[in-house]
Coordinates of N, CA and C and ligand atoms in Angstrom, one line a residue:
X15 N -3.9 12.8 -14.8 CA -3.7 11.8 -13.7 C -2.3 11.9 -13.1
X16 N -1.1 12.1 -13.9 CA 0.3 12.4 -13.7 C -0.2 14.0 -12.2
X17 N -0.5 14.7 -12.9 CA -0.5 16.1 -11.7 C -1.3 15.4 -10.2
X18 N -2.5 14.7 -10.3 CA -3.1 14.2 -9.1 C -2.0 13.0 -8.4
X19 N -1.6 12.4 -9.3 CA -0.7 11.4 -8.4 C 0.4 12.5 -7.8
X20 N 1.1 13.7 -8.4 CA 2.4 13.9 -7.7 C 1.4 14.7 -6.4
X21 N 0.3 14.8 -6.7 CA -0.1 15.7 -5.3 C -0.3 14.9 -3.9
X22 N -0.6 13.1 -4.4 CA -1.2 12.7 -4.0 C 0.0 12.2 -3.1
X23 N 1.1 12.0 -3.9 CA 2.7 11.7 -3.6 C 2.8 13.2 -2.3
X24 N 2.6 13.7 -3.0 CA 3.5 15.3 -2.0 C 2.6 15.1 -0.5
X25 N 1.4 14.6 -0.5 CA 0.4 14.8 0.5 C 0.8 13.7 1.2
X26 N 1.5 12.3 1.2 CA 1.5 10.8 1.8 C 3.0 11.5 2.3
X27 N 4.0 11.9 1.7 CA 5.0 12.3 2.0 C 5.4 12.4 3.1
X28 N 5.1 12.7 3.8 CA 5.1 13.2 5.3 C 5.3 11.8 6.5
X29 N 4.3 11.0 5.8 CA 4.3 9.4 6.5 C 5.0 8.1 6.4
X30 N 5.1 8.6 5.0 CA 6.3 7.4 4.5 C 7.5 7.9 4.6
X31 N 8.2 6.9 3.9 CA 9.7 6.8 3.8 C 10.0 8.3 2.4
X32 N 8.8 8.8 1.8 CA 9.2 9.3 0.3 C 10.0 8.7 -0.4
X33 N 9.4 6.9 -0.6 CA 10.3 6.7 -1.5 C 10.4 6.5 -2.6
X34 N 11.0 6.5 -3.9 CA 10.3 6.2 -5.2 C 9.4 4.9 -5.4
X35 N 8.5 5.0 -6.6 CA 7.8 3.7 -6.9 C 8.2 3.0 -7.4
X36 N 8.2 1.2 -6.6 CA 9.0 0.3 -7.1 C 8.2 -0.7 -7.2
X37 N 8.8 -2.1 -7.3 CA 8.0 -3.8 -7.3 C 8.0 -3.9 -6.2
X38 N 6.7 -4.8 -5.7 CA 6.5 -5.1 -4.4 C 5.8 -6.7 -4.6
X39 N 6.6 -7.3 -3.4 CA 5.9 -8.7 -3.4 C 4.9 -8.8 -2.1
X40 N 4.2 -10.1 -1.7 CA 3.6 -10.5 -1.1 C 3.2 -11.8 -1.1
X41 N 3.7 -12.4 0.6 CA 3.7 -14.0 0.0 C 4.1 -14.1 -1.2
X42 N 5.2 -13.5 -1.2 CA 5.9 -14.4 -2.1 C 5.7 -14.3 -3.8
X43 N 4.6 -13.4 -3.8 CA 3.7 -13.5 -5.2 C 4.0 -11.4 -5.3
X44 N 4.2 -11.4 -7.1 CA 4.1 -10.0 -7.1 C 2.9 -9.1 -7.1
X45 N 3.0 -7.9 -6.3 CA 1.7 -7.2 -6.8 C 1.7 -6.8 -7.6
X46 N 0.4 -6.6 -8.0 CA 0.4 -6.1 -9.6 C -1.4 -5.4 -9.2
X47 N -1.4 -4.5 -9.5 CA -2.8 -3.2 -9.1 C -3.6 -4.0 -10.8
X48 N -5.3 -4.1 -9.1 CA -6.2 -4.9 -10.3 C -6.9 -4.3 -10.6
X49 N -6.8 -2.7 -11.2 CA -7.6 -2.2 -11.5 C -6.8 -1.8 -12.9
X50 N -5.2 -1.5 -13.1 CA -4.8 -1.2 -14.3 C -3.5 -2.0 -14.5
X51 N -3.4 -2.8 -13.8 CA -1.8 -4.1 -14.0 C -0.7 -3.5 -13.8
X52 N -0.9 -2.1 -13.0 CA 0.8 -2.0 -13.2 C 1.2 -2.3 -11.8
X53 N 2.9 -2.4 -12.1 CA 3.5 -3.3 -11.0 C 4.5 -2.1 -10.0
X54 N 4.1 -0.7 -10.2 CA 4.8 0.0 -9.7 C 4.3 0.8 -8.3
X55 N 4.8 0.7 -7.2 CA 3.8 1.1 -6.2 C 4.8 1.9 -5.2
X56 N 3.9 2.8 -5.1 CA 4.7 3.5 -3.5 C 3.9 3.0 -2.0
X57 N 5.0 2.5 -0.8 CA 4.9 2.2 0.1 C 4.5 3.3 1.0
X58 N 3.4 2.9 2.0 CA 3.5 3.6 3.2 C 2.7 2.8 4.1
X59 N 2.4 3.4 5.3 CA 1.3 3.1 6.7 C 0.0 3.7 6.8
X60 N -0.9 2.8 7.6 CA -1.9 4.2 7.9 C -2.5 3.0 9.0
X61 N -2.9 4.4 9.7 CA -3.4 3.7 11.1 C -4.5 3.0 10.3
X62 N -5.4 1.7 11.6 CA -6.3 1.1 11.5 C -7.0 1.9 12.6
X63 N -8.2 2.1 12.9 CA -8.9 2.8 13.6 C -9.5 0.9 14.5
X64 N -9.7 1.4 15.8 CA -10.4 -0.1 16.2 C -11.4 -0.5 15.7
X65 N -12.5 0.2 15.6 CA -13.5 -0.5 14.9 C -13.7 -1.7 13.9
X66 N -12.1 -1.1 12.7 CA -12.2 -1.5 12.1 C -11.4 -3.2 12.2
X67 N -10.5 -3.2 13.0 CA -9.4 -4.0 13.4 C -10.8 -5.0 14.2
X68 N -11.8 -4.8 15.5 CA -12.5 -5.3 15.5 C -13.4 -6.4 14.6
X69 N -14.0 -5.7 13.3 CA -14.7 -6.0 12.1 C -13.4 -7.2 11.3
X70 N -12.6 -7.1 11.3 CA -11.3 -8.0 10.8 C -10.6 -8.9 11.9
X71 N -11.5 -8.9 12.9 CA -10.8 -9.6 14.5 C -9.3 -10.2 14.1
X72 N -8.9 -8.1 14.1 CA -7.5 -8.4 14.1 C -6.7 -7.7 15.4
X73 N -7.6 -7.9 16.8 CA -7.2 -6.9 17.2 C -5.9 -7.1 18.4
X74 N -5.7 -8.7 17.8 CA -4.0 -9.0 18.4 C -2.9 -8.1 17.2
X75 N -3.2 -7.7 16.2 CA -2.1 -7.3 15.6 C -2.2 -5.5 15.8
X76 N -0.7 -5.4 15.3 CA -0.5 -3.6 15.5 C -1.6 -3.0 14.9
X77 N -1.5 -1.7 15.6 CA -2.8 -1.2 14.4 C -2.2 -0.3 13.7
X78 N -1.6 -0.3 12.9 CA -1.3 -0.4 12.0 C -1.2 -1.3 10.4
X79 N -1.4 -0.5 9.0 CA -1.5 -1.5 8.6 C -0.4 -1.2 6.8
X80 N 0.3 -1.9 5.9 CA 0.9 -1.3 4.9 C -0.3 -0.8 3.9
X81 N 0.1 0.1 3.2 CA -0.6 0.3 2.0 C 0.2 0.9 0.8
X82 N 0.1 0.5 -0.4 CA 0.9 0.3 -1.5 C -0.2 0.9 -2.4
X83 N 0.3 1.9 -3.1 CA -0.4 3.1 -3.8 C -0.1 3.3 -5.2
X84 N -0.7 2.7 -6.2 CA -0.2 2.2 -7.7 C 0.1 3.4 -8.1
X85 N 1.3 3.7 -8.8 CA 1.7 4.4 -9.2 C 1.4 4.9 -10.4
X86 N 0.4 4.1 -10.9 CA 0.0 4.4 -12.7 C -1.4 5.3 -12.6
X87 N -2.2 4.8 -11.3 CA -3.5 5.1 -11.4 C -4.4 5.3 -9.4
X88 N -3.3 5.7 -9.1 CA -4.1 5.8 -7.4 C -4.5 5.1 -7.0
X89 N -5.1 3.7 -7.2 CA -5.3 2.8 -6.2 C -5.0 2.1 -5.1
X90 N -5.2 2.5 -3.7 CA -4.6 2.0 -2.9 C -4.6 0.5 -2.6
X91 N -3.9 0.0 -2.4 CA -3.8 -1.6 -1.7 C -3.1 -1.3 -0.1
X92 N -4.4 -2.5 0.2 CA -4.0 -2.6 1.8 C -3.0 -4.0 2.4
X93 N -2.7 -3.7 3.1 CA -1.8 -5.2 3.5 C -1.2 -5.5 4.9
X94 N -1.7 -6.7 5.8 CA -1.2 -6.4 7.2 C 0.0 -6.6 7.1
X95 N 0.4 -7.1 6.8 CA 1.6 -7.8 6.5 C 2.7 -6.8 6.0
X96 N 3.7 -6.6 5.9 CA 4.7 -5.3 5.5 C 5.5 -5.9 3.9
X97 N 4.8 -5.5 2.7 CA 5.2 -6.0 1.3 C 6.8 -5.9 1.4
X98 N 7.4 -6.7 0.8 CA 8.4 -7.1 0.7 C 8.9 -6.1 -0.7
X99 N 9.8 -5.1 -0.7 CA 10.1 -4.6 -2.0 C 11.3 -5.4 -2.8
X100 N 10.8 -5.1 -3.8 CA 11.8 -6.1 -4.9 C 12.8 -5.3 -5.5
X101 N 14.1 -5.8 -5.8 CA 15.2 -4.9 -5.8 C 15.4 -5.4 -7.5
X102 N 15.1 -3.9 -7.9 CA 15.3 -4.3 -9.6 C 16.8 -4.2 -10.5
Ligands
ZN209 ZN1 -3.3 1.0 -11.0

């Protein structure tokens, strides 16, 4: 899992900031990835395509949208909102 994540890191690279994986809040509340609890996430963007902004009649907001990528186990999280990182 360690080799797939740095690939998966080397491959997002390009779009984010490359930053390391840190805490991230939301509203106020911390994320924490609900598939394995860990609280360690790398930030980035990814377009919304309209359709789907449509389907989510979000199509007053950017289309763009955050996504925070657990660092223990690949699961992306999505978020319109831009997660707030927490300074450890
Ligand atoms: Zn996870």
């Amino acid at each position: 899992m360690g080799r797939f994540f740095e690939a998966l890191k080397a491959g997002i690279a390009g779009f984010n900031d490359g930053n390391e994986p840190g805490d991230y809040e939301v509203a106020g509340r911390p994320v924490r990835c609900p598939h394995c609890g860990h609280q360690k996430f790398v930030s980035g963007h990814a377009l919304l395509n309209t359709k789907g902004r449509t389907f989510f009649k979000l199509d007053w907001t950017d289309p763009s949208a955050s996504t925070l990528i657990c660092a223990e186990c690949g699961r992306v999280e999505w978020f319109i909102q831009e997660p707030d990182r927490v300074q450890s």
